[in-house]
Every structure is written in C-alpha cells, then in structure tokens.
Short mmCIF file of C-alpha atoms in Angstrom, two decimals:
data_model
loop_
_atom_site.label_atom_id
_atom_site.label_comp_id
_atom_site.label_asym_id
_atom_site.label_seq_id
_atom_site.Cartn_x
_atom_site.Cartn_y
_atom_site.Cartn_z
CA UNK E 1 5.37 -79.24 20.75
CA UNK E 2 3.82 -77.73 17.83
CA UNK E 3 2.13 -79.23 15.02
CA UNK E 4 3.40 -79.01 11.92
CA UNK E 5 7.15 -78.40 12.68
CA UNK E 6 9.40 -79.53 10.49
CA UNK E 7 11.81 -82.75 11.25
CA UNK E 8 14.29 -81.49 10.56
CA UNK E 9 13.73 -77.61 11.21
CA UNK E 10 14.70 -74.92 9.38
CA UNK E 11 17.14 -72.32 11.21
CA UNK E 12 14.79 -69.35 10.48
CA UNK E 13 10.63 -69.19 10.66
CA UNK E 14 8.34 -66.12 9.16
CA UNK E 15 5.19 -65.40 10.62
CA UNK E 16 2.43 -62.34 10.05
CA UNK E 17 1.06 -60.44 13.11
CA UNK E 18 -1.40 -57.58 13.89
CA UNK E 19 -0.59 -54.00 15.72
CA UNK E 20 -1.85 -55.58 19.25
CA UNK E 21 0.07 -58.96 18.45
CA UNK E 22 3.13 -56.67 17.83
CA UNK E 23 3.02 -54.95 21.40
CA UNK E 24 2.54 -58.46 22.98
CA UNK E 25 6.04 -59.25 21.65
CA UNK E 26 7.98 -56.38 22.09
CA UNK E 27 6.56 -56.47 25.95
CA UNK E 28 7.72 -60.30 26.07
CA UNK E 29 11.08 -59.31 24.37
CA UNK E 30 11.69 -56.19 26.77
CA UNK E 31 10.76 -58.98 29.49
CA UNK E 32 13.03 -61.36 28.68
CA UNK E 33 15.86 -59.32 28.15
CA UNK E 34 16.56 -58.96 24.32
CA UNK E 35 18.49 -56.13 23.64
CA UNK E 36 16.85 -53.76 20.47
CA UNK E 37 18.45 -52.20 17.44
CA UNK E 38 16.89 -50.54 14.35
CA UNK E 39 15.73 -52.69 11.71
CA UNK E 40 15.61 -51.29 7.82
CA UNK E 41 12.36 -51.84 6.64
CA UNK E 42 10.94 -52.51 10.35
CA UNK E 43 10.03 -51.38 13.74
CA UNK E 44 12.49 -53.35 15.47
CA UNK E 45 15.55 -56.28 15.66
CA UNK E 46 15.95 -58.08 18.69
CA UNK E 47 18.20 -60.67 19.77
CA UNK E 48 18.81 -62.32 22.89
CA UNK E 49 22.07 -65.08 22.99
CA UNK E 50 21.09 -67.60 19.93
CA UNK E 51 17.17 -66.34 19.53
CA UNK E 52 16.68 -63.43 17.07
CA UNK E 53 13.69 -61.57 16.10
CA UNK E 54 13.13 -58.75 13.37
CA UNK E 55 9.44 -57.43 12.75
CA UNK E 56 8.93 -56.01 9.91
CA UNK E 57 6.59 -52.81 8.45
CA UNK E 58 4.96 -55.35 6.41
CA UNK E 59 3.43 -57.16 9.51
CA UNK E 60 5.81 -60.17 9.47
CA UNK E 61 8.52 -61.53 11.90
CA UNK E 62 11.09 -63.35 11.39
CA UNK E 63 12.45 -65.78 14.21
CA UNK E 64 16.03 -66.83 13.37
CA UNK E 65 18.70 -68.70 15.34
CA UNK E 66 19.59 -72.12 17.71
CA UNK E 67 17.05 -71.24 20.02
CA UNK E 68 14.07 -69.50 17.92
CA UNK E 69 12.25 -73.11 17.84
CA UNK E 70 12.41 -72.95 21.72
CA UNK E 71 11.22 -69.58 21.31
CA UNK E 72 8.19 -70.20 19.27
CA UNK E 73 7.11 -73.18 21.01
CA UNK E 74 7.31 -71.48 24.80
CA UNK E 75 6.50 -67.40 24.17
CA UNK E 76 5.47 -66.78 20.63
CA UNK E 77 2.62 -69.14 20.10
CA UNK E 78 1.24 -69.59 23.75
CA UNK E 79 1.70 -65.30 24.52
CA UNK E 80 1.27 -63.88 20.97
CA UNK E 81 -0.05 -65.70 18.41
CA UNK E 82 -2.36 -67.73 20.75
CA UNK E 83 -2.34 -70.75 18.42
CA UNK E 84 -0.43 -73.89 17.70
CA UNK E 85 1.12 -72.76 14.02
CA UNK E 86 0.87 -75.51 11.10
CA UNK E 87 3.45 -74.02 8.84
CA UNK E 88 6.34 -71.83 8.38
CA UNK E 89 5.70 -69.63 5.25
CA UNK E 90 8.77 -69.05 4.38
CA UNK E 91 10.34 -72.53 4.78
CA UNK E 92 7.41 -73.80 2.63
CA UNK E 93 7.91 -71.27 -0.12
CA UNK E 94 11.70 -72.50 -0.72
CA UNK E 95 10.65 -76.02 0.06
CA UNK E 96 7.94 -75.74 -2.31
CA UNK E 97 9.22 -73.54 -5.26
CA UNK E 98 13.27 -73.34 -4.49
CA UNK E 99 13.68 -71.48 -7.66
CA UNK E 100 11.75 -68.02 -6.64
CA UNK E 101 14.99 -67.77 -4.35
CA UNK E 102 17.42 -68.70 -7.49
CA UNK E 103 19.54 -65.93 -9.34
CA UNK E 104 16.63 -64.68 -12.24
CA UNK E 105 15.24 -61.71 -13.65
CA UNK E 106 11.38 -60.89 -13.53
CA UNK E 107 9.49 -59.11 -15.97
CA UNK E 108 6.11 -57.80 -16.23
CA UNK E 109 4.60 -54.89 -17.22
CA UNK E 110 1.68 -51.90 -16.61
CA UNK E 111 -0.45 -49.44 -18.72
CA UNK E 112 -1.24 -51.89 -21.68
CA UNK E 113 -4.90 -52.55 -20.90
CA UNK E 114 -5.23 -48.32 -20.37
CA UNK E 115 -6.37 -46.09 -23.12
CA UNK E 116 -4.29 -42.89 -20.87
CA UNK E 117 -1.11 -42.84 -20.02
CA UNK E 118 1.88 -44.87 -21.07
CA UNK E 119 3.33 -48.73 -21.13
CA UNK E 120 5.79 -49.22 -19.04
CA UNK E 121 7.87 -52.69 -18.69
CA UNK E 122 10.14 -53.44 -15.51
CA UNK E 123 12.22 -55.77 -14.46
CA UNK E 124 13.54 -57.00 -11.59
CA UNK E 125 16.62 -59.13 -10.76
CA UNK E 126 16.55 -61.32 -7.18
CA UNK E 127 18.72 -64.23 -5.19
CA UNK E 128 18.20 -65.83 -2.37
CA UNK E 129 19.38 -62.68 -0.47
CA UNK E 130 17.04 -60.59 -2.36
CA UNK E 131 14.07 -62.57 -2.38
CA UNK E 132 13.99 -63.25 1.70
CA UNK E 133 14.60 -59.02 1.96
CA UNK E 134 11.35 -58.84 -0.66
CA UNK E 135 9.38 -60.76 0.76
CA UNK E 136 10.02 -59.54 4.47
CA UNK E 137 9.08 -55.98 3.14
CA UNK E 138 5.76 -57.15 2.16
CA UNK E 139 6.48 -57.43 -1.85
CA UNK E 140 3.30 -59.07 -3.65
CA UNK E 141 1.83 -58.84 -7.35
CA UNK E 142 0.83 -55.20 -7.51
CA UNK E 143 -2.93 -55.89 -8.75
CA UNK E 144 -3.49 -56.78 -4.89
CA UNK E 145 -2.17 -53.47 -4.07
CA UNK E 146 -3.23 -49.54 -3.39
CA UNK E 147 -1.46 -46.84 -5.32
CA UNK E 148 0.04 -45.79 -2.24
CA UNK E 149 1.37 -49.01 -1.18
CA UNK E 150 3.06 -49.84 -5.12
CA UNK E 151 4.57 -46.07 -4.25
CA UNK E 152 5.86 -47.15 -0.97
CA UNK E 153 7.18 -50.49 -1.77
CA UNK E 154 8.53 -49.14 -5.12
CA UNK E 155 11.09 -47.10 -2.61
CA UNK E 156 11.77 -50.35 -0.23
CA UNK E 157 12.36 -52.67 -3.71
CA UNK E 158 14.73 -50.06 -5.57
CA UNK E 159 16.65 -49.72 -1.51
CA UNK E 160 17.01 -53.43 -1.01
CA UNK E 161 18.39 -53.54 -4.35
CA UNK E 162 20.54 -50.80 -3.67
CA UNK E 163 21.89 -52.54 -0.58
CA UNK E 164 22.10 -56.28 -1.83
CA UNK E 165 24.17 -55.68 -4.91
CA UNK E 166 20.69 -56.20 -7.43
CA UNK E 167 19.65 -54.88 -10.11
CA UNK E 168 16.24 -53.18 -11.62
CA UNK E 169 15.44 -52.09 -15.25
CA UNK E 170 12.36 -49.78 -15.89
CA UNK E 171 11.00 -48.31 -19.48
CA UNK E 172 8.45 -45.99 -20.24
CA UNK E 173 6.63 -45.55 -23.40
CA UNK E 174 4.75 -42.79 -23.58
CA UNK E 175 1.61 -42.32 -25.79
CA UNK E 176 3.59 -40.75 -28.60
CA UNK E 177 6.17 -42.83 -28.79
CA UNK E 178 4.49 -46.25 -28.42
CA UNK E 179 1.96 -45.30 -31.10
CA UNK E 180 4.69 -44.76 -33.30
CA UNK E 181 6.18 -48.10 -32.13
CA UNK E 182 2.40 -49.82 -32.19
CA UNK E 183 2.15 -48.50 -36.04
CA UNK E 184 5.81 -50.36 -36.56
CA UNK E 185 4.72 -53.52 -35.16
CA UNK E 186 0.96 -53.29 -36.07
CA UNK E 187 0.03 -55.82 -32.95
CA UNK E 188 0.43 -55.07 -29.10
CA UNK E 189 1.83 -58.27 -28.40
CA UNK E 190 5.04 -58.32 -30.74
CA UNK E 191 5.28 -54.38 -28.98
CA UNK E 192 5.22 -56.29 -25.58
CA UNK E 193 7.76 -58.29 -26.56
CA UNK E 194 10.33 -56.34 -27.93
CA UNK E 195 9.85 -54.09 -24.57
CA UNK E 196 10.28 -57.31 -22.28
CA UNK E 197 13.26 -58.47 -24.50
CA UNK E 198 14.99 -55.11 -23.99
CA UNK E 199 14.18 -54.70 -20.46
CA UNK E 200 16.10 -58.30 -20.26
CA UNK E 201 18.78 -57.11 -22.24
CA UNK E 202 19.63 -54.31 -19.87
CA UNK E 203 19.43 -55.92 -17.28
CA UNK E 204 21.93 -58.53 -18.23
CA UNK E 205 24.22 -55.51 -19.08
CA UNK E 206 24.01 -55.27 -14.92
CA UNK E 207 23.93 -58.49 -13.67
CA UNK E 208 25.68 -60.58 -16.95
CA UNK E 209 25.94 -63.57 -14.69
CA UNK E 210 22.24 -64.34 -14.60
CA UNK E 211 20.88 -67.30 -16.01
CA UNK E 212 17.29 -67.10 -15.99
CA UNK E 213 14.61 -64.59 -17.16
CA UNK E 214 10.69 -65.21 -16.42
CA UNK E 215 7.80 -63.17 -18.03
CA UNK E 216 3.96 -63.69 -17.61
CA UNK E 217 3.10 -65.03 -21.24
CA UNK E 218 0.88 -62.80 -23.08
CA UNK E 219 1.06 -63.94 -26.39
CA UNK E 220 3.15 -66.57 -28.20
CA UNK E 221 6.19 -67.56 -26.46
CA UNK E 222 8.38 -67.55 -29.51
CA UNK E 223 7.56 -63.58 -29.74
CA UNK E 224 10.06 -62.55 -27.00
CA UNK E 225 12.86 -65.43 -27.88
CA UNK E 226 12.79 -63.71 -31.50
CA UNK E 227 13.61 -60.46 -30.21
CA UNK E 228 16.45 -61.76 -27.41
CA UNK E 229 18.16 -63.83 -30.17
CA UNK E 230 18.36 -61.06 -32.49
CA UNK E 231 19.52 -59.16 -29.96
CA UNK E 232 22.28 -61.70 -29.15
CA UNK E 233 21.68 -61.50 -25.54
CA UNK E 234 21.86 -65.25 -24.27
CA UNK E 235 19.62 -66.56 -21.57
CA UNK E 236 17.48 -69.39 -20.83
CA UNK E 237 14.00 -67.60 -20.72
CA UNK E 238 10.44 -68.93 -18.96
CA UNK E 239 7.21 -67.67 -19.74
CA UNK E 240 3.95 -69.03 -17.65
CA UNK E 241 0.68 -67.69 -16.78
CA UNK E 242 0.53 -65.94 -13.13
CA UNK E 243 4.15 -65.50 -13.21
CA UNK E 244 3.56 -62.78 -10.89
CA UNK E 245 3.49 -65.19 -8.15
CA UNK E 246 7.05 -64.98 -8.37
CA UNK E 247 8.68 -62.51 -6.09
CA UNK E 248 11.00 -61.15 -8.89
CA UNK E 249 8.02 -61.06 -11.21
CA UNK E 250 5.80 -59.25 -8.48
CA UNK E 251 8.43 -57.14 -7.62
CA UNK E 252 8.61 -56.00 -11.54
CA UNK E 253 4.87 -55.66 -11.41
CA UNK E 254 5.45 -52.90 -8.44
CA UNK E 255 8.22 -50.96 -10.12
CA UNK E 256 5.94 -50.62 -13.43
CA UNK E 257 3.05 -49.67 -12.06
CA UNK E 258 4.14 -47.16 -9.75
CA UNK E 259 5.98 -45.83 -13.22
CA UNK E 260 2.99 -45.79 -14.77
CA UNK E 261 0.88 -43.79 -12.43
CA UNK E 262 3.72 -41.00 -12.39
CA UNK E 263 3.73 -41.32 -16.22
CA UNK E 264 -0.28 -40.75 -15.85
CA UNK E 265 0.33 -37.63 -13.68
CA UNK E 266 2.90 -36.03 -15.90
CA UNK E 267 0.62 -36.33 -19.12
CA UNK E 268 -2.29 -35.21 -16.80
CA UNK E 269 -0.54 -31.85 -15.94
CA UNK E 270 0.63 -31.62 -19.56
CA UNK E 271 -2.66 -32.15 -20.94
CA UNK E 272 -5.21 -29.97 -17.93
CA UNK E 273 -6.96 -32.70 -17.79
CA UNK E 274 -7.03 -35.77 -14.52
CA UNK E 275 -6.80 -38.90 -16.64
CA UNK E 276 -8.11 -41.92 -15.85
CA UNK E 277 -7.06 -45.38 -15.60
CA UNK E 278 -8.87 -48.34 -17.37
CA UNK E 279 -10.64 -48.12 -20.23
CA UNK E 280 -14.07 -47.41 -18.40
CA UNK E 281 -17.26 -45.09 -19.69
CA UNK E 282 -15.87 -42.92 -17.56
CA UNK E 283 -12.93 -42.71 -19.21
CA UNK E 284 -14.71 -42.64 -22.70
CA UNK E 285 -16.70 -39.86 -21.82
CA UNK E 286 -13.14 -38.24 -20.87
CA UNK E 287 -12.14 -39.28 -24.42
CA UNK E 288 -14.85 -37.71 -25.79
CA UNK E 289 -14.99 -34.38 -24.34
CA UNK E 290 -10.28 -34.25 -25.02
CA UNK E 291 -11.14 -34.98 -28.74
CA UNK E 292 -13.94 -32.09 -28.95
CA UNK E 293 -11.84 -29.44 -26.83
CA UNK E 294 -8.07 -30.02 -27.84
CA UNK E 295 -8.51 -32.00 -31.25
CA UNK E 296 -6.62 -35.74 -32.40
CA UNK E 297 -3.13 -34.05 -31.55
CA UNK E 298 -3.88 -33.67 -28.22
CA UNK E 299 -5.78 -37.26 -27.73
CA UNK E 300 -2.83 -38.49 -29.54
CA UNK E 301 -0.60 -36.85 -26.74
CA UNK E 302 -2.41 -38.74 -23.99
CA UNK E 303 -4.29 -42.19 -25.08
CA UNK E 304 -3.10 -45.51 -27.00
CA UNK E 305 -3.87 -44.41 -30.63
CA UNK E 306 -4.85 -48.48 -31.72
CA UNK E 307 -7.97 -48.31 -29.25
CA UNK E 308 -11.14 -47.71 -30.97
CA UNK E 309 -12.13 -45.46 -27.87
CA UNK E 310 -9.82 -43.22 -29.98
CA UNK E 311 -11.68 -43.55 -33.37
CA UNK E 312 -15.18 -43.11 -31.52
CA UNK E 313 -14.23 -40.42 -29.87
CA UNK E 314 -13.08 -38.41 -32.82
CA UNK E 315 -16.19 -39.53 -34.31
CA UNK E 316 -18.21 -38.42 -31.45
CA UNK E 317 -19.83 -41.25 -30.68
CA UNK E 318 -19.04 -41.91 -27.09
CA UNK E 319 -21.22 -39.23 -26.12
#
C-alpha cells in the first residue's frame, strides 16, 4: 500500500517522470495490453478497461480511472518510479487552493522593469477544465522559464483555450505610445493599472459570466478598482503578492512575455540595432551609443522615456 494515499482517493493522480522513466511505462503499458491513441499536448494516451494513462510533453502523467490506484500501487511505483509516492500533486493543489481551479481571470504583465521594448499586459481566463489542461502542459510563472519555452507554451495556452471554450486578452504598448500614456499618468503604477483594468474589461466582453479577476499587486490596490469602476465593468477583483502562483496568473505571465520579446524583435529590426532586455550596463552602454548615432527620436522609438538611462544617455554620461 502506499504511503500517503488519500482515504478517500481521488479518481485521477499526476505525477512527473524523466525520458528513461517514460520508456519504462510505455514498455509496461505495451505489456499489459493498453491500447494507444494520440494525446494533444503529449506523447501518448493509453487506456486499458477502467485504468487510463496520458503522458504529457511537459514530463507529467496522469493516471485516471477505477483501477489507476491498483495501477500505481502494483506497476507504476514498484517498475517506474521506483519509490513509494507521498502525494498526489494535483489532488493536493485543489485540496489545498480549490480556487486556482474556479472560473477567474489572471493578470500580469512584462516589459515594465525594461528600458527597450514595450509593456505588455495579458490576461488569462481558466476553470476547472482549463486549469487541469494548463497545468498538464507544463504552465508555470514565466520568470522560471527560457524564451523558448514562454514561445512554446504561449502556442499550447492560446490552443487549450481554443479548444476548452476560454478566453485570453493581450495588449501591447509600445515605447511611443506608453510614453505618451506615462506623460498622462505621470507614475508607472496608475499606467499599470489602467492596462490591467482594461485587459479585465475585455476579457469580460468574452467570458461576461466570470466572477473573479486576480492581479499581482504592484502598487495600491485601490489603483486598479478606480479604473474598473469607472469603467463600469463589475467584478469582484483580488490582488496579492506572488499571484503568479496561480495557474491563470502564470499562464498571463507566459502570454505577455512571449509578447514582449516579439515586441523587442520588431523594434530591434526597426531600429538596426539587437536590443536588450533589463536595464543592465550593457544595455546602458546600448543607450548610449542609440542616443549618439540616431538622436532622442530614435531612443524615444525604442526605450521607456521616464528612465533616467534615457536622460544620461542623451547627456552622455553612460559612457
């Protein structure tokens, strides 16, 4: 019997394997007699009377059915995992925070801590259905991510939404515009929120049903309700720190930053010149050299305006 199993156990079980790991099972599967199908988003589905099993791209598999705790207990942990498993992520992460797997929309955003390219605010809108399909593809907040894994799962996140009746919301600000925004507002964080608050507002155009909203807070909380209520858009609206722990939230995270880096390409073929990310001495040096080759209208094209890498590199003092 394994340790750890629930009492009263849940009807489907989530666990993360390796490349070798992954042969072992399909060999054990092919043994047994499963029959295979294609899985979206994985190598394989298969199923065998009440026992199914799907592994995904991501690395995980998902063990569903009557007989999948039979199936653990007797192949899966004695042939493949080769360990007595504690937990069941999965059924923890609904057991332990139900409402990641609720109807809600997650915002976050990318580019605001960069003195190239543009902001860009996304938002993402999950249920239970969703969430399970996000997490199987291996969603996650897209800090812990490479650019080419954001691209990829930017492509699995938009087709899952696609396919579950969900809903995504995307803008871009590039430099121009969001320094004219930036000189409207005069403060990033009232700019921030009237993007989040009209990422929100288009995506309840899509999904007007939705209750729930969460953002990572960046500023005072009262800055995005502001902008919804004048708006009119009605929602009840949570802001923590680390919202990206949230798979709606992550997923938002994914969409933006993947926007952001094709934002950074475009201005970067506009401009002849391979932008940077961050905010680096590498990227003041960059600064420096745009400002004395192509003048303020061209830095202006590119950067954040409101950065004082701007100023000093008019000024020539980055160099």
């Amino acid at each position: 019997m394994s340790i750890g199993m629930p009492s009263n156990p849940p009807s489907s079980y989530t666990f993360e394997i390796n490349e070798a790991q992954g042969e072992r099972l399909k060999a054990i599967l092919e043994e047994k007699g499963f029959d295979f199908r294609d899985l979206s988003y994985g190598y394989f589905a298969a199923k065998l009377r009440k026992c199914g099993v799907n592994y995904y791209h991501s690395g995980k598999i998902v063990v569903n059915g009557k007989d999948a705790k039979e199936f653990i207990e007797f192949y899966l942990e004695p042939l493949v995992l080769q360990t007595v498993v504690t937990g069941y992520e999965q059924y923890l992460a609904k057991e332990q925070h139900p409402e990641m797997f609720e109807p809600h929309f997650g915002v976050d955003e990318a580019g605001k801590g960069d003195f190239f390219g543009p902001l860009v605010i996304a938002g993402a809108y999950v249920n239970d259905v969703i969430a399970e399909r996000l997490i199987e593809a291996g969603v996650k907040d897209s800090k812990r991510l490479t650019d080419k894994r954001a691209e990829q799962l930017t492509l699995e996140i938009e087709k899952i939404m696609r396919s579950n009746s969900g809903a995504w919301e995307v803008i871009t600000i590039f430099p121009e515009k969001y320094n004219e925004l930036y000189a409207k507002f005069r403060n990033l964080n009232r700019l921030l929120a009237w993007g989040h608050a009209k990422v929100i507002e288009n995506l309840k155009l899509k999904i007007k049903n939705c209750p729930r909203a969460l953002s990572d807070q960046f500023g005072n909380p009262r800055l995005i309700e502001v902008e919804l209520k004048r708006k009119d858009v009605e929602i009840f609206l949570e802001q923590r720190p680390k919202a990206e722990q949230d798979i709606a939230v992550a997923a938002a995270s994914i969409l933006a930053r993947w926007r952001f880096l094709q934002g950074l390409k475009k201005l970067s073929d506009q401009a002849s010149y391979a932008l940077l990310k961050g905010a680096s001495k590498q990227v003041q040096s960059l600064a420096q050299e745009i400002a004395e080759k192509g003048g303020a209208d061209l830095l202006e094209k590119v950067s954040k305006r409101h950065f004082k890498t701007f100023d000093e590199a008019m000024a020539g003092k980055l160099l």
